[in-house]
Tab-separated table of C-alpha atoms in Angstrom:
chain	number	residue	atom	x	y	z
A	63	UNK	CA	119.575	-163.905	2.599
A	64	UNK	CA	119.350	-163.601	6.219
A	65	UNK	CA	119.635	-167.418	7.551
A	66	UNK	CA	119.728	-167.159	11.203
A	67	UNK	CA	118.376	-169.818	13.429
A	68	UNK	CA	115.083	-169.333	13.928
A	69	UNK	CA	113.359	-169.835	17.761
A	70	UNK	CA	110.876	-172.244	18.708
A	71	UNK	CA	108.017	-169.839	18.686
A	72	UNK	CA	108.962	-168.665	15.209
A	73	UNK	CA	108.520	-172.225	14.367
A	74	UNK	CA	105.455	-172.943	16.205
A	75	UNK	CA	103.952	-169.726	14.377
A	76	UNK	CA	105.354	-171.270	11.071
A	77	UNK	CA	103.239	-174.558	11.508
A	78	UNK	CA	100.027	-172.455	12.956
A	79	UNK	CA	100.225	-170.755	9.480
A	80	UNK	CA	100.928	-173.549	7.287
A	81	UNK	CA	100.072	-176.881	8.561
A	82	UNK	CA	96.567	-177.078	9.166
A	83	UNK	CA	95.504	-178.368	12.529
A	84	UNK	CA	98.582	-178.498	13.606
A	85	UNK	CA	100.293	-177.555	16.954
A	86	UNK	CA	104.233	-177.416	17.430
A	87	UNK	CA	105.042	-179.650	20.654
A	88	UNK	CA	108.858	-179.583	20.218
A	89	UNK	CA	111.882	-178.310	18.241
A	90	UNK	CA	115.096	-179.828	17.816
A	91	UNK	CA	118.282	-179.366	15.425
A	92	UNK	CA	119.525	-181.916	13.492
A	93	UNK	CA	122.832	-182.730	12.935
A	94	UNK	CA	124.570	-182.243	9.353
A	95	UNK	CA	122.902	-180.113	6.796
A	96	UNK	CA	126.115	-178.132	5.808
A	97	UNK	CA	123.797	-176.461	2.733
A	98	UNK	CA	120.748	-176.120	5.543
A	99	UNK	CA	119.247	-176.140	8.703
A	100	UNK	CA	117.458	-179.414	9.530
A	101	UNK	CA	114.830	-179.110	12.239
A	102	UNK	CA	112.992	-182.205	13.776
A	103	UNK	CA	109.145	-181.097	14.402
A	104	UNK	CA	106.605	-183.218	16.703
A	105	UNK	CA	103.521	-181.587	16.002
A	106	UNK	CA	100.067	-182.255	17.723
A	107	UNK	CA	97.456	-182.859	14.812
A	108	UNK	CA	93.652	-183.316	14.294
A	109	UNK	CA	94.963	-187.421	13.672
A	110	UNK	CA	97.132	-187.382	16.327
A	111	UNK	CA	101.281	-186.826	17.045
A	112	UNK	CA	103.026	-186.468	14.050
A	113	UNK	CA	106.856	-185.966	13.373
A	114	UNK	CA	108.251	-183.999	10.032
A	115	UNK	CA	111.552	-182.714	9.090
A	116	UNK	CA	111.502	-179.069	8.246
A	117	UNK	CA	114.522	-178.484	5.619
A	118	UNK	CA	115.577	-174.435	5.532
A	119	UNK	CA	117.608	-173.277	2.937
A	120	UNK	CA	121.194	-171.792	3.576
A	121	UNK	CA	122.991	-168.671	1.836
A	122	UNK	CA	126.184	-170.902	0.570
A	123	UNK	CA	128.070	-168.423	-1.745
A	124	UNK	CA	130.647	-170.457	-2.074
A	125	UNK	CA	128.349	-173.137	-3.774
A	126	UNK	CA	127.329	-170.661	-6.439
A	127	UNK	CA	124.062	-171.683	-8.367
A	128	UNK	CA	120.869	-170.759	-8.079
A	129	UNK	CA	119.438	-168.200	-5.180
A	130	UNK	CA	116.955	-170.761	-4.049
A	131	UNK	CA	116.673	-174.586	-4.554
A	132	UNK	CA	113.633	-175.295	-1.654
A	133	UNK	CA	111.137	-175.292	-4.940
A	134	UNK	CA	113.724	-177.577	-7.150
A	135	UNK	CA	113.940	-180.007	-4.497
A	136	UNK	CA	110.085	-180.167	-3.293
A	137	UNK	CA	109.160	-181.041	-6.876
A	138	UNK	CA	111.355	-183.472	-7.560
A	139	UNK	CA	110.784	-185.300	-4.230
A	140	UNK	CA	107.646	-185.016	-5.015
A	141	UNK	CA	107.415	-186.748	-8.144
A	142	UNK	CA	109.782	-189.423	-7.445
A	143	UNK	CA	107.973	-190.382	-4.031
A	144	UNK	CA	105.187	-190.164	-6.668
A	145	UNK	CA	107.271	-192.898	-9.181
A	146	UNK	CA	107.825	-195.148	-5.772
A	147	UNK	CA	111.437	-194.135	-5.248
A	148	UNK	CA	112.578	-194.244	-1.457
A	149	UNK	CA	112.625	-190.509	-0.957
A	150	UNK	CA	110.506	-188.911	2.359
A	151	UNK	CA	107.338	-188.078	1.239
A	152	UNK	CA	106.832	-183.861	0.986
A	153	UNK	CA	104.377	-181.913	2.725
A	154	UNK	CA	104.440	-178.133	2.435
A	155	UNK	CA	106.723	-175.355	0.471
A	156	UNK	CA	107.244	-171.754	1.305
A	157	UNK	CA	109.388	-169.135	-0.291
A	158	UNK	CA	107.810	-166.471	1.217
A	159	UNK	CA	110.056	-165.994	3.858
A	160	UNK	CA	106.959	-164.084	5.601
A	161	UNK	CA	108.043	-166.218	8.943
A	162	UNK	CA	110.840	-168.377	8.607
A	163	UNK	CA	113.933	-166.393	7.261
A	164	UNK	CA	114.612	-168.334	3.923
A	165	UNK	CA	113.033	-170.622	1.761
A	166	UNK	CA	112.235	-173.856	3.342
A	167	UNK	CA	109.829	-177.416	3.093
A	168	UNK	CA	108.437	-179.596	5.238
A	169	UNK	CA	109.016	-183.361	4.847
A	170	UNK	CA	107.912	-186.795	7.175
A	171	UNK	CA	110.409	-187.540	9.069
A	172	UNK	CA	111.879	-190.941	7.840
A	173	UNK	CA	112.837	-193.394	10.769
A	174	UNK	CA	116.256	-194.379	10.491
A	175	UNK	CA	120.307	-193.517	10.357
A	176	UNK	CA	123.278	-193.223	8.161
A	177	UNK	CA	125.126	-195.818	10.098
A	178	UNK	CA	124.930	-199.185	8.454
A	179	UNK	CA	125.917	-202.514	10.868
A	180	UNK	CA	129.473	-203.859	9.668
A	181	UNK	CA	127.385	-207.370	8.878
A	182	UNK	CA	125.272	-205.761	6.485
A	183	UNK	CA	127.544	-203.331	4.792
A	184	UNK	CA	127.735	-205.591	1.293
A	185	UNK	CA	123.519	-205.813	1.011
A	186	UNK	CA	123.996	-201.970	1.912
A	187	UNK	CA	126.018	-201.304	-0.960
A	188	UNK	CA	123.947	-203.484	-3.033
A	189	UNK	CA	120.756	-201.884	-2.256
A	190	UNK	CA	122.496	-198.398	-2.909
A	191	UNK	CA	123.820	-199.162	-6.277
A	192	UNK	CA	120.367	-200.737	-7.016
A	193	UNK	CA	118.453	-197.409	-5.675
A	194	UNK	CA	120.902	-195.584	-7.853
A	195	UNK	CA	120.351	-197.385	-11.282
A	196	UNK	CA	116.381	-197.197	-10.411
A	197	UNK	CA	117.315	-193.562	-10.671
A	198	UNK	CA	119.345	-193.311	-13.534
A	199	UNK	CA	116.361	-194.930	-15.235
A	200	UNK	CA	114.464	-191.693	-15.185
A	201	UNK	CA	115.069	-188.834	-18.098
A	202	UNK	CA	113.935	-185.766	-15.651
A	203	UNK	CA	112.555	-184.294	-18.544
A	204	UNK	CA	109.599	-183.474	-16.170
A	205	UNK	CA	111.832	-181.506	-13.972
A	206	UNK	CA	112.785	-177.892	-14.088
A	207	UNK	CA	116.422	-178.980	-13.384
A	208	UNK	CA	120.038	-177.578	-14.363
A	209	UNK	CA	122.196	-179.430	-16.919
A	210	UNK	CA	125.455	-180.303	-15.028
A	211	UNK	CA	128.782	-178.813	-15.990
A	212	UNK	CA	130.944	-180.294	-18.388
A	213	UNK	CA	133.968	-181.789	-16.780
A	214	UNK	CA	135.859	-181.355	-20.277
A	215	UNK	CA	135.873	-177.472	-19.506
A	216	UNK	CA	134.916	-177.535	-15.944
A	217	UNK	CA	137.574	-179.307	-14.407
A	218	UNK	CA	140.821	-177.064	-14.812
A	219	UNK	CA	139.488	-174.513	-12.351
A	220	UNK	CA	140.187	-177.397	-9.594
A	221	UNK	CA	143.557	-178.878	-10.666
A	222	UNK	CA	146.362	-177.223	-9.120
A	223	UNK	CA	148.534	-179.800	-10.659
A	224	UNK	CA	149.801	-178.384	-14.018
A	225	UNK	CA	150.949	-182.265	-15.003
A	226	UNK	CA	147.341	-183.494	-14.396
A	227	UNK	CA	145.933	-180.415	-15.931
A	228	UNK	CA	147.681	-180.594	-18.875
A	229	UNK	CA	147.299	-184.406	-19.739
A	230	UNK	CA	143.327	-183.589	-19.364
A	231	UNK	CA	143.105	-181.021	-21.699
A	232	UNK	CA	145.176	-183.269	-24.478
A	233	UNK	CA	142.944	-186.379	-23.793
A	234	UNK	CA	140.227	-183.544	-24.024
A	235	UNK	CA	141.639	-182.056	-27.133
A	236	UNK	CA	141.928	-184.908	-29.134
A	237	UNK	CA	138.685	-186.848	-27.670
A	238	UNK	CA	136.844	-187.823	-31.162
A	239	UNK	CA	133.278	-186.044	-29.665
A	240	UNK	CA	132.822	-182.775	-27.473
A	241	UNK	CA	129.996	-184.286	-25.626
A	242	UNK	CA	129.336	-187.384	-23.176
A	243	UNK	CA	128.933	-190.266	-24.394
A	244	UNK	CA	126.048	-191.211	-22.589
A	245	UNK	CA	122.402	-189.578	-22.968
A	246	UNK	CA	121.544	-187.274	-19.958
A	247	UNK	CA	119.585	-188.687	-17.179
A	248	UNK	CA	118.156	-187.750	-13.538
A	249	UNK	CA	121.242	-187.009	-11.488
A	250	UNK	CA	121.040	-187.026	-7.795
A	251	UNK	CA	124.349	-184.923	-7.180
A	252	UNK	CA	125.257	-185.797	-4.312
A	253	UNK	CA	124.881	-189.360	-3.846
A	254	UNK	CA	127.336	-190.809	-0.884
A	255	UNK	CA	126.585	-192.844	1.998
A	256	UNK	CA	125.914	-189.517	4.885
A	257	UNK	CA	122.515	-188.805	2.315
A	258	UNK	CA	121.403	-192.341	3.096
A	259	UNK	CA	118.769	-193.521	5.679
A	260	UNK	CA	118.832	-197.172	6.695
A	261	UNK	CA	115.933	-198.752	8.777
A	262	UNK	CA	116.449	-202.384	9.955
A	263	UNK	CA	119.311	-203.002	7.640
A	264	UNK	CA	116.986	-201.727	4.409
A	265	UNK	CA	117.349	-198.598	2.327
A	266	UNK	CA	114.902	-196.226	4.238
A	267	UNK	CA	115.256	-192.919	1.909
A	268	UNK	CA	118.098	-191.252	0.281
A	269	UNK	CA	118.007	-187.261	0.821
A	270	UNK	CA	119.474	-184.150	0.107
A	271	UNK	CA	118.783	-183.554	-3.212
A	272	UNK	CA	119.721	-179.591	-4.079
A	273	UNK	CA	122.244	-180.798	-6.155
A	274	UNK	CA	120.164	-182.309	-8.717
A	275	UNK	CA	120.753	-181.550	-12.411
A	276	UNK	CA	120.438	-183.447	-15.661
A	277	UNK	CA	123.850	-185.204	-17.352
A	278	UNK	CA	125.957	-187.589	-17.512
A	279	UNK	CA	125.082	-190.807	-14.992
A	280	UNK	CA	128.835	-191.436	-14.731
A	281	UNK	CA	128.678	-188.499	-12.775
A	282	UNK	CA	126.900	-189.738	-9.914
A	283	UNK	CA	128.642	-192.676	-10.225
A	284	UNK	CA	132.046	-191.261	-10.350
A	285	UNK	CA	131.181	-189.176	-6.715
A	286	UNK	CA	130.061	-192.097	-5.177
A	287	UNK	CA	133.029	-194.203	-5.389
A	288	UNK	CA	135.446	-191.583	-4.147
A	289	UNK	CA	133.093	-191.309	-0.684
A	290	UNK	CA	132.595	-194.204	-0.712
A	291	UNK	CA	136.615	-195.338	-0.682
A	292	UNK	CA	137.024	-192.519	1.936
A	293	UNK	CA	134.118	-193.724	4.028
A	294	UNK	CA	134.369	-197.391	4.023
A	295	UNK	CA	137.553	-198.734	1.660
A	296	UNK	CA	138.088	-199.821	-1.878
A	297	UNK	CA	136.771	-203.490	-1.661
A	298	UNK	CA	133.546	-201.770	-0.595
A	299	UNK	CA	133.892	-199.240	-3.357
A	300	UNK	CA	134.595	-201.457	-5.829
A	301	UNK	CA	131.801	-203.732	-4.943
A	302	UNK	CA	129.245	-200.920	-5.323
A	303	UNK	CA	130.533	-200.375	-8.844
A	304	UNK	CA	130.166	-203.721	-10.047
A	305	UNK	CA	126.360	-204.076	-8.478
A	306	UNK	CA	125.501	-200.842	-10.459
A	307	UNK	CA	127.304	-201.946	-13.576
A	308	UNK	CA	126.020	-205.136	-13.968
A	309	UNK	CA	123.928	-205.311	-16.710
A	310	UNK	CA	124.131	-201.564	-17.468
A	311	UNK	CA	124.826	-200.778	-21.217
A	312	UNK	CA	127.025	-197.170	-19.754
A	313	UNK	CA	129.951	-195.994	-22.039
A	314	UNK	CA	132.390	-195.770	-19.168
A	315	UNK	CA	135.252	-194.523	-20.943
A	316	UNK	CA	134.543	-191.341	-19.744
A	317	UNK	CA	134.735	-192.106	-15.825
A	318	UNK	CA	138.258	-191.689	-15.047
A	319	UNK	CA	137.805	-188.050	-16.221
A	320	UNK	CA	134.470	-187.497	-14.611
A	321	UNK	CA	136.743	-189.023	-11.238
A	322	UNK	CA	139.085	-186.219	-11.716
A	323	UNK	CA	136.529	-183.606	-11.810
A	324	UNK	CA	134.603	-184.932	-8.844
A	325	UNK	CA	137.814	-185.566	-6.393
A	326	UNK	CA	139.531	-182.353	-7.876
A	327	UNK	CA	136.184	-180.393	-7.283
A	328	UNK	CA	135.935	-182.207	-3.478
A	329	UNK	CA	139.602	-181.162	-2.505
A	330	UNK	CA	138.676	-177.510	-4.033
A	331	UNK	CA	135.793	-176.897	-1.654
A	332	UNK	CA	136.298	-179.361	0.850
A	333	UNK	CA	137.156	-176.649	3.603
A	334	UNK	CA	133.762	-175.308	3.758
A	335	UNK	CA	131.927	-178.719	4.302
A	336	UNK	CA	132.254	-178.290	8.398
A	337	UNK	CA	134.727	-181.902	9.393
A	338	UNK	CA	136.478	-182.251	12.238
A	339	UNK	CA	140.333	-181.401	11.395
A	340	UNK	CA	141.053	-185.356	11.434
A	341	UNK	CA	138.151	-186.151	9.821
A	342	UNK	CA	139.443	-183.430	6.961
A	343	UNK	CA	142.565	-184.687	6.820
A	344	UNK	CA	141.680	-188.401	6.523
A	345	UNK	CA	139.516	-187.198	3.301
A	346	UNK	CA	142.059	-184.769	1.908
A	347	UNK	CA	143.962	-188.299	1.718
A	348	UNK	CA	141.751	-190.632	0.740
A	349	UNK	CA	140.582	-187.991	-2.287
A	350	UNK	CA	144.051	-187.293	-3.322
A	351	UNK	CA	144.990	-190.823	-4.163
A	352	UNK	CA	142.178	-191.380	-5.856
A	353	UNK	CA	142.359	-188.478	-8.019
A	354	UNK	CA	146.551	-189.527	-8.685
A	355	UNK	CA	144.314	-193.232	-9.699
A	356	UNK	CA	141.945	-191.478	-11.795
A	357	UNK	CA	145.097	-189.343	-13.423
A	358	UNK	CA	146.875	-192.433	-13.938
A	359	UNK	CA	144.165	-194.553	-15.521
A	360	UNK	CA	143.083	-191.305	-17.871
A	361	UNK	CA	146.477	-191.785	-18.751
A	362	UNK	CA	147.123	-195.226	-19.669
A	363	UNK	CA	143.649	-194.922	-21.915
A	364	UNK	CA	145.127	-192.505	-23.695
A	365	UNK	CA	147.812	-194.652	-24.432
A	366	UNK	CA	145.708	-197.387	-25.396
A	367	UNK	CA	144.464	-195.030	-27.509
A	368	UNK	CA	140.079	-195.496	-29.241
């Protein structure tokens, strides 16, 4: 898949051809988007200026998965703008690649940032665990959308540690069940506080969603406490947790292994996702304890015993 950056008049002669009307004024890159390029359009329309977000796919081989996830992810957005979830509302989908060199969709552009104000970091947190049991609610069964790996097999390609590795497979071998324990639901993936807009202190959209597969919910859950530990602290992770538990009838028995499988995974690929070498570092860190936490807690419930 050839993925280079494509010039504004490629662009302008991508909206001529599929956005009705519509005129390309300006062009500018967005920052992030290690799975794809993220241009900003301001496009002159029969109703007047308009601003999108074109999303184009990237060839990430060392993701693995599916050739192209542009379709996966403009359904789903889609139907859960459709269900009244804060997701940007889609436009257009091409996987032609007739004019822009890889699959790609058009989406408004949200207004908003990932930076949340230190005085409004709990109702953050809050409204995150809240968007995040909203979708947890939801079965997917109307979605086209991979089951996600089982961490009970999954996991030993990431552990280098052959201590850790081998107290997972014993808790795994003598687990009474070979499947979760909870039903599978809508997973987002990916969910961590860099795929979250924030307008005025309120959730604006959460985006980036070519990770999402069916399974486990303690999945999501389990990803979102290590970022959020490495991007805020544990008070703040911690805090999260409870918001999303509360009232939640979740098994959770199952999270300090589905915590080794997401910080074991992170550490495994962590050197493609484009930090800073500090910023890395910081992470590598942050992750590693948590995963020695997660070890150590699998661990003592094993001890404890059903």
């Amino acid at each position: 898949m050839n993925t280079s950056a494509p010039s504004f008049d490629d662009y302008a002669r991508w909206v001529a051809a599929n956005l009705d009307g519509s005129r390309l004024v300006s062009a500018h890159a967005l920052a992030g988007g290690v799975s794809a390029e993220m241009r900003r359009l301001v496009l002159e329309t029969p109703q007047g200026a308009q601003e999108i977000v074109v999303r184009m796919q990237r060839d990430n081989e060392w993701k693995g998965g599916e050739a192209s996830v542009s379709a996966k992810e403009f359904n789903l957005l889609r139907a859960l703008h459709r269900k009244g979830l804060k997701v940007p509302a889609i436009l257009h989908l091409d996987v032609t690649g007739a004019i822009l060199p890889a699959p790609c969709y058009a989406m408004e552009l949200v207004p908003g940032s990932s930076t949340v104000r230190d005085e409004a970091l709990e109702s953050a947190l809050e409204q995150m665990a809240e968007f995040l049991r909203q979708l947890h609610e939801l079965d997917g069964e109307d979605q086209d959308l991979p089951l996600l790996e089982d961490p009970r097999t999954e996991v030993f390609q990431y552990l280098p540690d052959p201590d850790a590795a081998r107290l997972v497979r014993e808790v795994v071998e003598n687990s009474p069940g070979d499947a979760p324990a909870n039903p599978p639901r809508l997973l987002h993936g990916d969910f961590w506080p860099g795929n979250v807009l924030w307008h005025e202190d309120r959730l604006a959209a959460v985006v980036d969603w070519e990770d999402a597969a069916l399974g486990d919910p303690l999945a999501d859950l389990a990803a979102a406490r290590v970022e959020l530990l490495c991007q805020y602290d544990e008070r703040a992770m911690e805090l999260f947790t409870r918001r999303y538990l509360s009232g939640s009838d979740l098994d959770v028995s199952d999270l300090p292994l589905w915590e080794i499988y997401v910080s074991a995974s992170a550490l495994a690929t962590m050197e493609h996702w484009g930090l800073a070498p500090d910023e890395e570092a910081a992470r590598r860190l942050d992750t590693q304890g948590f995963l020695h936490r997660a070890v150590a807690d699998l661990a003592e419930a094993a001890k404890a015993g059903p």
